[in-house]
Every structure is written in C-alpha cells, then in structure tokens.
CSV table of C-alpha atoms and ligand atoms in Angstrom, one decimal:
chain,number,residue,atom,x,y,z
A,1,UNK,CA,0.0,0.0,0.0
A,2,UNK,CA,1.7,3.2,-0.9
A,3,UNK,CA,-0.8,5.3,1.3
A,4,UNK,CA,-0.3,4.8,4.9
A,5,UNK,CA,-3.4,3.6,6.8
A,6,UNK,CA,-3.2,5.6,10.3
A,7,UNK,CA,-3.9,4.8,13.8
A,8,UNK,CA,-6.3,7.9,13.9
A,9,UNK,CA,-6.0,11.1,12.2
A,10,UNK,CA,-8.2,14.8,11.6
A,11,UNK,CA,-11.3,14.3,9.3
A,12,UNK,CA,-12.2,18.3,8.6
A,13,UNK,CA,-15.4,19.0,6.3
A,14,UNK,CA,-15.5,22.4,5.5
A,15,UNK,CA,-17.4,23.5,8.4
A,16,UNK,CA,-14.9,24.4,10.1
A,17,UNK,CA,-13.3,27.0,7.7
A,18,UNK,CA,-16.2,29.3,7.9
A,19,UNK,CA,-15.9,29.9,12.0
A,20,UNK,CA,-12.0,30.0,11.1
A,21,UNK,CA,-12.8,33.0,8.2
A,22,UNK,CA,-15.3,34.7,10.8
A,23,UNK,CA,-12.6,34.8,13.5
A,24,UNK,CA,-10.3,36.7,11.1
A,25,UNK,CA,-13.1,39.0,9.5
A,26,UNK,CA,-13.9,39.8,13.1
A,27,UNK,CA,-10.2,40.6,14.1
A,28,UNK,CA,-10.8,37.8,17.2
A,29,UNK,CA,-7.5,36.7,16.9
A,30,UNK,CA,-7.2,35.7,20.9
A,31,UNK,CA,-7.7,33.5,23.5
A,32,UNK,CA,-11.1,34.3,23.9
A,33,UNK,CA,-13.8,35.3,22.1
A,34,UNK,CA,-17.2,34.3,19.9
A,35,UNK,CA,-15.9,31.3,18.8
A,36,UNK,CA,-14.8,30.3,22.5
A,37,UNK,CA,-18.0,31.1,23.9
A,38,UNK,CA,-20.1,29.4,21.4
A,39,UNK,CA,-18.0,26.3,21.0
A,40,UNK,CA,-18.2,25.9,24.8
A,41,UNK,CA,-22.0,26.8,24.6
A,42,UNK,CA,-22.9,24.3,21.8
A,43,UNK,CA,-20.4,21.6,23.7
A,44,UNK,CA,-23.0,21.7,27.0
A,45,UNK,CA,-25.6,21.3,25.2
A,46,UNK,CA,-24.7,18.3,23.0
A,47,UNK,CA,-23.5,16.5,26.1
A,48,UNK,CA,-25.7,17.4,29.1
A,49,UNK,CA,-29.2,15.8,29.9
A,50,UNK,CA,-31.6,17.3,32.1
A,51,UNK,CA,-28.8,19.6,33.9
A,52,UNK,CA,-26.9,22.5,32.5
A,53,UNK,CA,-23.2,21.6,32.1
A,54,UNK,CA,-20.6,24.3,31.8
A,55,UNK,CA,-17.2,24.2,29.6
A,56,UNK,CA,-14.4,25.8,29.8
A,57,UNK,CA,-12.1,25.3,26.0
A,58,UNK,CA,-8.6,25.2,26.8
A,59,UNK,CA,-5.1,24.4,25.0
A,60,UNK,CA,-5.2,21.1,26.0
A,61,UNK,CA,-7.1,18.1,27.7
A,62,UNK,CA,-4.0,18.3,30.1
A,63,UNK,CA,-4.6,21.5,31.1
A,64,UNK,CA,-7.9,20.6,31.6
A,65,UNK,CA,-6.4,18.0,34.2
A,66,UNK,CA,-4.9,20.2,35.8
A,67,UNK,CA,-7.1,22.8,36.7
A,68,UNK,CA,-9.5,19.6,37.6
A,69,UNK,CA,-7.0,18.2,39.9
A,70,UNK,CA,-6.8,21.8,41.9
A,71,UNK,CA,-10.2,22.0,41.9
A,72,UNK,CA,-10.4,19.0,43.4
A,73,UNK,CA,-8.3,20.8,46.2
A,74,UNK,CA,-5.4,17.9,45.8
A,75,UNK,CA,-2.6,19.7,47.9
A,76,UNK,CA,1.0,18.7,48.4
A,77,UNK,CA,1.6,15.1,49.9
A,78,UNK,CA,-2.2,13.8,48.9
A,79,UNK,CA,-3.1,10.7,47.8
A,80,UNK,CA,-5.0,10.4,44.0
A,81,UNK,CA,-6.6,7.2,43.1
A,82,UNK,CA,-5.6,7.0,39.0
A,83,UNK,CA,-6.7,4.7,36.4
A,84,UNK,CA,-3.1,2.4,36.1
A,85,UNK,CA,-4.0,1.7,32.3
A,86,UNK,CA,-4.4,5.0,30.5
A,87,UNK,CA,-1.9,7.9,28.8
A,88,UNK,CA,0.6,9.4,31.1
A,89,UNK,CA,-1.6,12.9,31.0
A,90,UNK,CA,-4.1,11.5,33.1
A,91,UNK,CA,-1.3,10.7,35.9
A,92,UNK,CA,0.9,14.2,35.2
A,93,UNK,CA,-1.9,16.5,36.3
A,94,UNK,CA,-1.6,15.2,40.2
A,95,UNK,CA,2.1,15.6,40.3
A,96,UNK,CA,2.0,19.1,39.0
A,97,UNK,CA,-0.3,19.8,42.1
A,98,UNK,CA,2.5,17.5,44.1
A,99,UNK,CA,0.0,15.1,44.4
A,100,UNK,CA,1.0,11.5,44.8
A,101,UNK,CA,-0.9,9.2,42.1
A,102,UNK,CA,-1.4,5.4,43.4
A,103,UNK,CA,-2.5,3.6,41.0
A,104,UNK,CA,-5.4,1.2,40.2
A,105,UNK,CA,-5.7,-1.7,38.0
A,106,UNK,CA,-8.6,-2.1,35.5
A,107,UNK,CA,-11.0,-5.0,35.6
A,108,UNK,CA,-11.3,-7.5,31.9
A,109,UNK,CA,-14.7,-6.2,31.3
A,110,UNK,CA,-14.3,-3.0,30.0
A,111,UNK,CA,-10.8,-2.4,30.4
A,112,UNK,CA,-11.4,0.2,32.7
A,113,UNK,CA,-10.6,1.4,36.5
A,114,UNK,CA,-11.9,-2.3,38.7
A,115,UNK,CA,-14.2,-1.1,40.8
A,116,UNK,CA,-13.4,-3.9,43.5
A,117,UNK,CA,-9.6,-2.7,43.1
A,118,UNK,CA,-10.8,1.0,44.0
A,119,UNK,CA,-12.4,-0.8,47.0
A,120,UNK,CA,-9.2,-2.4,48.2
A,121,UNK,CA,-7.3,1.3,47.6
A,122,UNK,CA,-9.2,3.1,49.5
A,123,UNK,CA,-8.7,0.6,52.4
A,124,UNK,CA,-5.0,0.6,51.6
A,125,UNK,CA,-5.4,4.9,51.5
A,126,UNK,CA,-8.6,5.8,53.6
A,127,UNK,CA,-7.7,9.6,53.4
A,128,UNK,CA,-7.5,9.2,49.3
A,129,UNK,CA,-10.2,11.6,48.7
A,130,UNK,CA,-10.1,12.2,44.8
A,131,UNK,CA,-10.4,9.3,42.1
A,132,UNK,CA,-9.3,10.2,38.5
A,133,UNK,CA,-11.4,7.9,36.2
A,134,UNK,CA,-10.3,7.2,32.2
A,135,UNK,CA,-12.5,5.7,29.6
A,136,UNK,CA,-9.6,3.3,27.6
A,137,UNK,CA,-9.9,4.0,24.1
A,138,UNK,CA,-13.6,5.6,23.6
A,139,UNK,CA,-15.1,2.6,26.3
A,140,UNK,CA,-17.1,3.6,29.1
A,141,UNK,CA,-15.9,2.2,32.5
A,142,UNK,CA,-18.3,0.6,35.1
A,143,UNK,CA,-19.2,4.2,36.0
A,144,UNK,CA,-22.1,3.5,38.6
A,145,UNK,CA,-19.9,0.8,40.3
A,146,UNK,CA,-17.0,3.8,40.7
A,147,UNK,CA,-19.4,6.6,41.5
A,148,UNK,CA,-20.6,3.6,44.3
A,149,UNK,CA,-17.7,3.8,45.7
A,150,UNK,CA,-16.7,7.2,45.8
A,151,UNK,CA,-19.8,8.4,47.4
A,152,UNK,CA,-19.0,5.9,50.6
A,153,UNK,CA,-15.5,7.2,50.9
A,154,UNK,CA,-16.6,10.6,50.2
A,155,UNK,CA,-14.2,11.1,47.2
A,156,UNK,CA,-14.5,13.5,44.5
A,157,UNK,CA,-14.9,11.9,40.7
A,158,UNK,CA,-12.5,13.4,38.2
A,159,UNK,CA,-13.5,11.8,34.7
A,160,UNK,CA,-10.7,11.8,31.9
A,161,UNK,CA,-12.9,11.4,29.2
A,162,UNK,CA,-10.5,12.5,26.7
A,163,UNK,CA,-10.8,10.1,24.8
A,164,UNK,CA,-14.5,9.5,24.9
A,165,UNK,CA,-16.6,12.1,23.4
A,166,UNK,CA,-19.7,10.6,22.5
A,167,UNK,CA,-19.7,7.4,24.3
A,168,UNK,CA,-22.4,6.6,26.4
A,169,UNK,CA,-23.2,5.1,29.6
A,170,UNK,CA,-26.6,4.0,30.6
A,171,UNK,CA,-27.7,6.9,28.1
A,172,UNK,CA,-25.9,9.2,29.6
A,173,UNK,CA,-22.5,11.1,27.5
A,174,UNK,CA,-19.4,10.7,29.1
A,175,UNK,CA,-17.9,13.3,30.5
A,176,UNK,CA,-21.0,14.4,32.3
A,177,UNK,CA,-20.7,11.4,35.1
A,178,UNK,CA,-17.5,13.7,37.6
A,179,UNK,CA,-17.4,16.5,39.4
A,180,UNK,CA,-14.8,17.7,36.8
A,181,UNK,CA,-14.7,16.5,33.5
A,182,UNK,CA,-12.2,16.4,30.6
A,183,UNK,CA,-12.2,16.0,26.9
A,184,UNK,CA,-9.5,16.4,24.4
A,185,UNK,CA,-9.2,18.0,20.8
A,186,UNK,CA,-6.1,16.5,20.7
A,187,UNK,CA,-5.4,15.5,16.8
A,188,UNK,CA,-5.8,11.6,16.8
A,189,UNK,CA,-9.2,12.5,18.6
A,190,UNK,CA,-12.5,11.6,17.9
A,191,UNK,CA,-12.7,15.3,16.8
A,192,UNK,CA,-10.5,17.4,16.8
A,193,UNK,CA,-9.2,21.6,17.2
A,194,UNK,CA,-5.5,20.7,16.2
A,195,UNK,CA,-5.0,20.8,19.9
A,196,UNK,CA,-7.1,21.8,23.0
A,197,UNK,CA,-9.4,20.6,25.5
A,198,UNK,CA,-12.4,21.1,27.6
A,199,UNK,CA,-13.4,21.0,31.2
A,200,UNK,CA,-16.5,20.2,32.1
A,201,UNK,CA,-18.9,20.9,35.3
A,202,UNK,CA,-22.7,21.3,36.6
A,203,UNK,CA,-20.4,23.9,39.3
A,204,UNK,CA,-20.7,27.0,37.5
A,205,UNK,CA,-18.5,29.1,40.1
A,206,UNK,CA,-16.3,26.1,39.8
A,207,UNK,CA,-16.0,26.8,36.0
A,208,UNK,CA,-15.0,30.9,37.1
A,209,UNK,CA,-12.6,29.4,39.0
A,210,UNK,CA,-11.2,27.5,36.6
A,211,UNK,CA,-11.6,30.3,34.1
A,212,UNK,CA,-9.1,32.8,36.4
A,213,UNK,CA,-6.4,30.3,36.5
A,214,UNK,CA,-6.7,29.5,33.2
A,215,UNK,CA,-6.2,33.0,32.2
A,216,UNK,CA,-3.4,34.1,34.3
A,217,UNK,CA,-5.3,34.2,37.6
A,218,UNK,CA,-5.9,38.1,37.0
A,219,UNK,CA,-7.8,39.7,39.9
A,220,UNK,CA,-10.4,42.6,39.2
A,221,UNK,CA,-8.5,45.3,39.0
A,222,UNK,CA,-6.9,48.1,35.9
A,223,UNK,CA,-3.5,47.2,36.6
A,224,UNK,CA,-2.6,43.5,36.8
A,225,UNK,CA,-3.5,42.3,40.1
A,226,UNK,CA,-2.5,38.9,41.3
A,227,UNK,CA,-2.6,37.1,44.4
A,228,UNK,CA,-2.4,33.1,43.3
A,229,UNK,CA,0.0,31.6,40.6
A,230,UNK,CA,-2.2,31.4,37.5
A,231,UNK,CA,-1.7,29.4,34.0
A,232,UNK,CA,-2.2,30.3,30.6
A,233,UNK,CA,-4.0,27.5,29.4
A,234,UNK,CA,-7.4,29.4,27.1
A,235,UNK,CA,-8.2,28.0,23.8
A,236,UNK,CA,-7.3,30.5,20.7
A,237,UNK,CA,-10.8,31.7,19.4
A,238,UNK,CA,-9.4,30.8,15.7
A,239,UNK,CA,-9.2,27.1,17.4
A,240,UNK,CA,-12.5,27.0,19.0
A,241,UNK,CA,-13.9,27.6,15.4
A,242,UNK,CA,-12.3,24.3,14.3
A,243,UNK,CA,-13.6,22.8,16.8
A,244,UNK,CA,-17.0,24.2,16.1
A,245,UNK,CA,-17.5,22.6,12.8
A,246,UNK,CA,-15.9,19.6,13.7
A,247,UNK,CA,-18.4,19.7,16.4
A,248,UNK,CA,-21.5,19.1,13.6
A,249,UNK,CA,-19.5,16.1,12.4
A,250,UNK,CA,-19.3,13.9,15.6
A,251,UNK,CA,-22.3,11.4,15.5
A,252,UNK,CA,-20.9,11.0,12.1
A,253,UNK,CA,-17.4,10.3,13.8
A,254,UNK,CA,-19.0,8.0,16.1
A,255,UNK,CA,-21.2,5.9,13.1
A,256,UNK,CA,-17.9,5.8,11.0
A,257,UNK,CA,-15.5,4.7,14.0
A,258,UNK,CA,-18.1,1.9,15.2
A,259,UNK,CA,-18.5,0.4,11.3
A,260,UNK,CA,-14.5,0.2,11.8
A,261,UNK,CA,-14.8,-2.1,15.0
A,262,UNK,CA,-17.9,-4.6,13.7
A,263,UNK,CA,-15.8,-5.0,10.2
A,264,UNK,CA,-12.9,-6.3,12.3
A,265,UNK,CA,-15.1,-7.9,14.7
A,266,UNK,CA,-16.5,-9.9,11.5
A,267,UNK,CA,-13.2,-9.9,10.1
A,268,UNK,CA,-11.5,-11.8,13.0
A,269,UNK,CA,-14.0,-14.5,13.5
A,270,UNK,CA,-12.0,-18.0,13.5
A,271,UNK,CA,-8.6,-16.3,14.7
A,272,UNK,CA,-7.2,-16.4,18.0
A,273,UNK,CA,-8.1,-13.1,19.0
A,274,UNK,CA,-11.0,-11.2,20.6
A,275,UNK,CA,-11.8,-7.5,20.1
A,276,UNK,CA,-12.0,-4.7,23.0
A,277,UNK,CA,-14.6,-5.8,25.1
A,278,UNK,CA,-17.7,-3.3,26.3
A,279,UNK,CA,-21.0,-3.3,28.6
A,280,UNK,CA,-24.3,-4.0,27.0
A,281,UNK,CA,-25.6,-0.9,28.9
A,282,UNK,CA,-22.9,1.4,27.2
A,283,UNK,CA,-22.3,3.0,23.9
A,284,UNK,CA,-18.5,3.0,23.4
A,285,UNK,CA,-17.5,5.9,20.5
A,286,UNK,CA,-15.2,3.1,19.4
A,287,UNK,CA,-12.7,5.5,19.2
A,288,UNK,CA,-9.6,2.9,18.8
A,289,UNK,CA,-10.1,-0.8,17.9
A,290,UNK,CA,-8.3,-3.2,19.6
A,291,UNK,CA,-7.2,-6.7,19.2
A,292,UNK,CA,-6.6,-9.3,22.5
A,293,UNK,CA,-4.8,-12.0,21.3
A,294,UNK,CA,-5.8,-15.5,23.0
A,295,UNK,CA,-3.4,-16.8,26.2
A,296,UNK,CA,-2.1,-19.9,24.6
A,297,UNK,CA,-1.5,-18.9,21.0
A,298,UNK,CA,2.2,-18.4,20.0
A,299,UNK,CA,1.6,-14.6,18.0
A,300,UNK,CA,2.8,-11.6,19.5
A,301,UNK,CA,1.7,-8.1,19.2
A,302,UNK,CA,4.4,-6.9,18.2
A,303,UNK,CA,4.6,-10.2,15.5
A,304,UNK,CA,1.6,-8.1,14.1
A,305,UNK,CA,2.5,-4.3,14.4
A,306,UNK,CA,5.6,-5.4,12.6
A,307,UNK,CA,3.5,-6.7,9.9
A,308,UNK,CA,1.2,-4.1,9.6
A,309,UNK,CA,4.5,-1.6,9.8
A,310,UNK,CA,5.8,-3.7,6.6
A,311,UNK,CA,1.9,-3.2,5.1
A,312,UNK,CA,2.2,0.8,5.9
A,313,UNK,CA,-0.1,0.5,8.4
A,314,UNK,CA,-0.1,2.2,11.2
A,315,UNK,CA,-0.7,-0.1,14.6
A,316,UNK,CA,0.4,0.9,18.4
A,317,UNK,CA,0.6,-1.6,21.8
A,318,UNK,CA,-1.9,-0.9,24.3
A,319,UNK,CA,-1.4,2.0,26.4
A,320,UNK,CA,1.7,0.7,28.6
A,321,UNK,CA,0.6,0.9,32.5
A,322,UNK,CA,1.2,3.5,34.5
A,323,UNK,CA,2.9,2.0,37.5
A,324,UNK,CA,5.2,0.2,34.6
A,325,UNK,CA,6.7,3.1,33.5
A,326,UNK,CA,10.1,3.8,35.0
A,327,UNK,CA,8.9,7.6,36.3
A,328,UNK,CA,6.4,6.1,38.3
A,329,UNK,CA,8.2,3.5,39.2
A,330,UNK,CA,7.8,4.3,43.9
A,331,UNK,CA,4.6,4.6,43.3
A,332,UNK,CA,2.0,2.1,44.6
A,333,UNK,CA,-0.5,-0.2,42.5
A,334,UNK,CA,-3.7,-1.9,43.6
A,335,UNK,CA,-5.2,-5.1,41.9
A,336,UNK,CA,-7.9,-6.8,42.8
A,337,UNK,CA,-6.7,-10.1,40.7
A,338,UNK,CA,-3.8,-12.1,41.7
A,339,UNK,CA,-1.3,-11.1,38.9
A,340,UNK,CA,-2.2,-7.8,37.5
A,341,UNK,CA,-4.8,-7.2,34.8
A,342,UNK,CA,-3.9,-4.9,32.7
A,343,UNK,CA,0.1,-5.9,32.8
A,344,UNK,CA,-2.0,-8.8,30.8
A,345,UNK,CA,-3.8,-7.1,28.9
A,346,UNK,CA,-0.5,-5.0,27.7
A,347,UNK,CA,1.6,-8.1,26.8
A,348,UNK,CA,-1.4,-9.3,24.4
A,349,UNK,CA,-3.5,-6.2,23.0
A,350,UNK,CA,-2.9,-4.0,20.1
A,351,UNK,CA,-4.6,-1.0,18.6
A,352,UNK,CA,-5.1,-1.4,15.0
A,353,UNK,CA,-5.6,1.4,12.3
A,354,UNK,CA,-8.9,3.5,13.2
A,355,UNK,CA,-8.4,6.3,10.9
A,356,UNK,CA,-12.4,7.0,9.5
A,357,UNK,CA,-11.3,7.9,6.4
A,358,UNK,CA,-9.7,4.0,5.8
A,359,UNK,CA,-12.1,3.0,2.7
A,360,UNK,CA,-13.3,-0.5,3.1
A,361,UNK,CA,-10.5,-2.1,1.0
A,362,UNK,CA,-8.3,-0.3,2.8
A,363,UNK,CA,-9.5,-2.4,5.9
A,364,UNK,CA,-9.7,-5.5,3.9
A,365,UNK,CA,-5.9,-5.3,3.5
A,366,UNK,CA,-5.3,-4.3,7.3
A,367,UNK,CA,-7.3,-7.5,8.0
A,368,UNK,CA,-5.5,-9.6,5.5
A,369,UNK,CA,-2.2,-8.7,7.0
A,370,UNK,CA,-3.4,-9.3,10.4
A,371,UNK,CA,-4.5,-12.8,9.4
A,372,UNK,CA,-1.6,-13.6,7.9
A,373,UNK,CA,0.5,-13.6,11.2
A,374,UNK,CA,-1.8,-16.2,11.7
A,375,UNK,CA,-1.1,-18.6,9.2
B,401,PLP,C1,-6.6,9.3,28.4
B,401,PLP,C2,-6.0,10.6,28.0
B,401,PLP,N1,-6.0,11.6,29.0
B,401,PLP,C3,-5.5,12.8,28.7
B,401,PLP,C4,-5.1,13.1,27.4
B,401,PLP,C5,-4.5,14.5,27.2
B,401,PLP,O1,-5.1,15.3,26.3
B,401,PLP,P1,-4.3,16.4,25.4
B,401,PLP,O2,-3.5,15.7,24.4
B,401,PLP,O3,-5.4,17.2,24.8
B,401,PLP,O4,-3.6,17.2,26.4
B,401,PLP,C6,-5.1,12.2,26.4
B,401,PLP,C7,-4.7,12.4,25.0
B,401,PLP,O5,-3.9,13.0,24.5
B,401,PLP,C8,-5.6,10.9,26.7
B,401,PLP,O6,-5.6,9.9,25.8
C-alpha cells in the first residue's frame, strides 16, 4: 500500500473554515472570544441531559487536568486514586499539584478502572479523597460501580474522558458522570481543534474558578493584580472555530468509527483473537479498535504491528501501565486479581488502524495482514 493507513488522524469538512474565516473578519485573533463562547455553549448542550453543564475550552485536555486536579483541592503530599491503564496525562496533572498518584488496575470487562480494586485502595489509602477515572480508548468504565464507591468514601470523581466524546453510559454522555470533567481535541481525537481541551462541570462558580487560573489568575482590578500563581491554558478563538465545525460532524465520527470495530469484529472471527470488550448498557464511540490476542496462541503483538508496519499501516501496543513506567516506578498499584490485569492485557493487545477515512478495501488489507501472522 503506498498510502499509509493511520492509527487515527483529523477528518475536517469544510465547516470548520467558515468559524475559522469569521474569527479573522472579526479581528478575534485571541484567546477568547465568539468562537470560544459558542463552542463551549454548543459543547453543553450536546452532552448534558436534564442539567446544564458548563465548559471551559482550553489548550489542551491536560490543562484541563490540571485545573480539575486543583479544583479537586489535591494539595502537596495527597493521595489520588488513577486509572493504572491509561496515557501518562491522566497521571501528570496530580504531580504538578505535588500530588501522589497510586495507581489502580482495570477490571477484563471493560478495560477500565476495577471497581473492587478501587475498594481495596481506599482501604489501603482511607484519606484518598479524589479518584481520576479514564475511559480506555472511547469505552465507558463501570461508572455506577465507581461513583458507588466514591460516594462511601466521600471522594471526588474526576472523569478523563479524553478520549471518549460521544460514548455513552446508561444513556448518559461521558464526561458528564464527575465532578470535573475532561475532553481532548487533541489531533488523533475523535474530533479534533488541532490541539485543545475542555473542562466540564454542573459547578458554574467552579468553572469561574477554573476560568481565572486558566487566564493568568488576573484579579479585578486596571492594573494587573495577582494574588495566586495562575496558567495560561485558554483556547485561541481561531481554534475553538475548528472545533466548532468539527463539532457538527461527531455522531458522524461515532457511526464511522463503530463500522470500523464490527468489520474487524466480522473480520477476525476463527482467529485467536478477541476485540476490545464493552458493557451492554454502554455505547462505546469506538474511538480505537483493539485486538486481545488468545493466552495460549504463540503470535505476539508486536509479531503483528511489525507486519502491519511492513503493510504501511499504522498499529500501536496498548497504552503501557502506569505503574510500569520507570517515572512512576515508587509509586503504589492496587489489583484486585492475583497477577495484574492490565500488565496482561499490555503483553497481548494491540490497537489497530482507526483512521475514518480508511475506505473499506483499505481495511480488507489491514485484515488480511493481520490474518496472515496467523497462518
Ligand atoms: C486518556 C487521556 N488523557 C488525557 C489526554 C491529554 O489530552 P491532550 O493531548 O489534549 O492534552 C489524552 C490524550 O492525549 C488521553 O488519551
């Protein structure tokens, strides 16, 4: 194949362009502005149900972290319950707060943070009083189980739904589920603003608060004021308008990205592999598919990302644990299964080219080549 097939890439229609144009018509070149206040507007709406949600568009999902995680009031020295299988930006965020992720291993089911190993950490940490939840790859976690949880050890629910616009649990849209939420725009995203991020919460002072950090934690005054160490993490408004239009496209996204999964799904039947598994009572936005390869069969994943690298497709191992990585090496892990997890999962799972605009053929090779490690 002379085209590269990607793990995930930006689909733009169009839309976009014309909230680009306006922002540069208008002279709202800035980190703030219509395009801000409208993207942020239209974002609350889309997700939230019977209650108002508030948004806050910022450079980044991780700044978006960040500002969760001090809103969350983690000081110096505390204790933050983190999702062990996820990207290292949801596990940054605590230590820029000095904040001391432990972290907790996911359950087979979803992937996801194990409830009962969120059980056995807060026994282990019984002053642990914030939990920082991911949804792996687009798939909601076993979010009542979690909230369960938190509410008995009085803990506040961060959600890192950065990777799960548009999935659903129970009905509901992720990132509605935390106190603070967090979505990215990230490029490989479901959709994306080139970069940037949101933060999400029903706390409209919350959102203020979040807003004068974000934008240098300026006090009310002419001169400039300040009397806390602020950030400057605001979305441009020329951004937000990318976002905007992509915004329009998302269900499409979602409908694209889940046709993806059941063709491999289909596609793998026979073979010694199962795809990334999800509840019935959740709508995943399928945002990466993912391959398990079977306990006793002799392939590896990297037998297949080097086949699919040879192909010129694009293929990545699961998201490598948290407490494996050598910077979080002193800190604690909690599993509620003899041998961990998601160290399993890791040393079997691949993430296989989820890039919407992959034509059907285009698949049918990517499947091909993954058979072929087969034969
Ligand atoms: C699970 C998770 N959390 C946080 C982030 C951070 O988002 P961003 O890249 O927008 O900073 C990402 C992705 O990049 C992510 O996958």
């Amino acid at each position: 194949m002379n085209k590269r097939i990607l793990l995930s890439s930006p689909t733009m229609h169009g839309d976009e362009l014309g909230y680009v144009n306006e922002a540069f018509e208008r002279n709202w070149i800035a980190p703030l502005g219509f395009n801000c206040d409208a993207f942020e507007t239209e974002m609350g709406e889309y997700l939230s149900g019977e209650e108002k949600i508030y948004g806050l568009s910022l450079c980044s999902g991780t700044a978006g972290l960040h500002l969760a995680v001090k809103l969350a009031g983690v000081k110096r020295g505390d204790i933050v319950l983190c999702s062990d299988m996820t990207f290292s930006a949801s596990a940054n965020p605590i230590v820029y707060e000095g904040g001391v992720p432990v972290f907790v291993d996911c359950e087979r089911e979803t992937w996801n943070m194990s409830p009962a190993a969120l059980e056995l950490a807060f026994e282990k940490y019984p002053h642990a009083k914030v939990v920082m939840l991911v949804h792996l790859y687009g798939t909601p976690a076993k979010t009542d189980e979690i909230l369960e949880v938190c509410k008995r050890h009085n803990a506040v629910l961060i959600e890192d739904a950065a990777e799960g616009l548009s999935a659903e649990y129970k009905g509901k849209k992720l990132g509605t589920f935390g106190k603070y939420n967090v979505i990215s725009f990230n490029g490989n995203k479901i959709i994306t603003t080139s970069g940037g991020g949101m933060l999400l919460t029903k706390d409209e002072s919350a959102r203020e608060k979040a807003f004068f950090w974000a934008t240098q934690a300026r006090e009310k005054a002419a001169w400039y004021q300040h009397e806390e160490i602020g950030y400057n993490y605001r979305m441009s408004n020329v951004v937000a308008g990318i976002g905007r239009g992509q915004l329009k496209h998302i269900e499409e996204h979602r409908e694209l990205k889940k046709k993806i999964y059941m063709r491999y799904k289909r596609g793998f039947e026979g073979l010694p592999v199962s795809m990334n598994p999800y509840l019935d009572c959740s709508e995943p936005n399928f945002w990466l598919s993912c391959i398990l390869i079977d306990k006793q069969c002799k392939v590896g994943f990297m037998d297949i990302y080097n086949r699919l690298n040879e192909a010129n497709a694009e293929s990545r191992p699961i998201w490598k644990p948290m407490h494996m990585q050598p910077v979080f090496a002193h800190n604690d892990f909690v599993k509620a299964e003899n041998s961990a997890a998601d160290e399993d999962i890791f040393s079997r799972g691949l993430c296989l080219p989820s890039d919407i605009k992959m034509t059907e053929e285009e698949q049918a090779y990517v499947i091909d080549a993954v058979k072929s490690c087969f034969k």
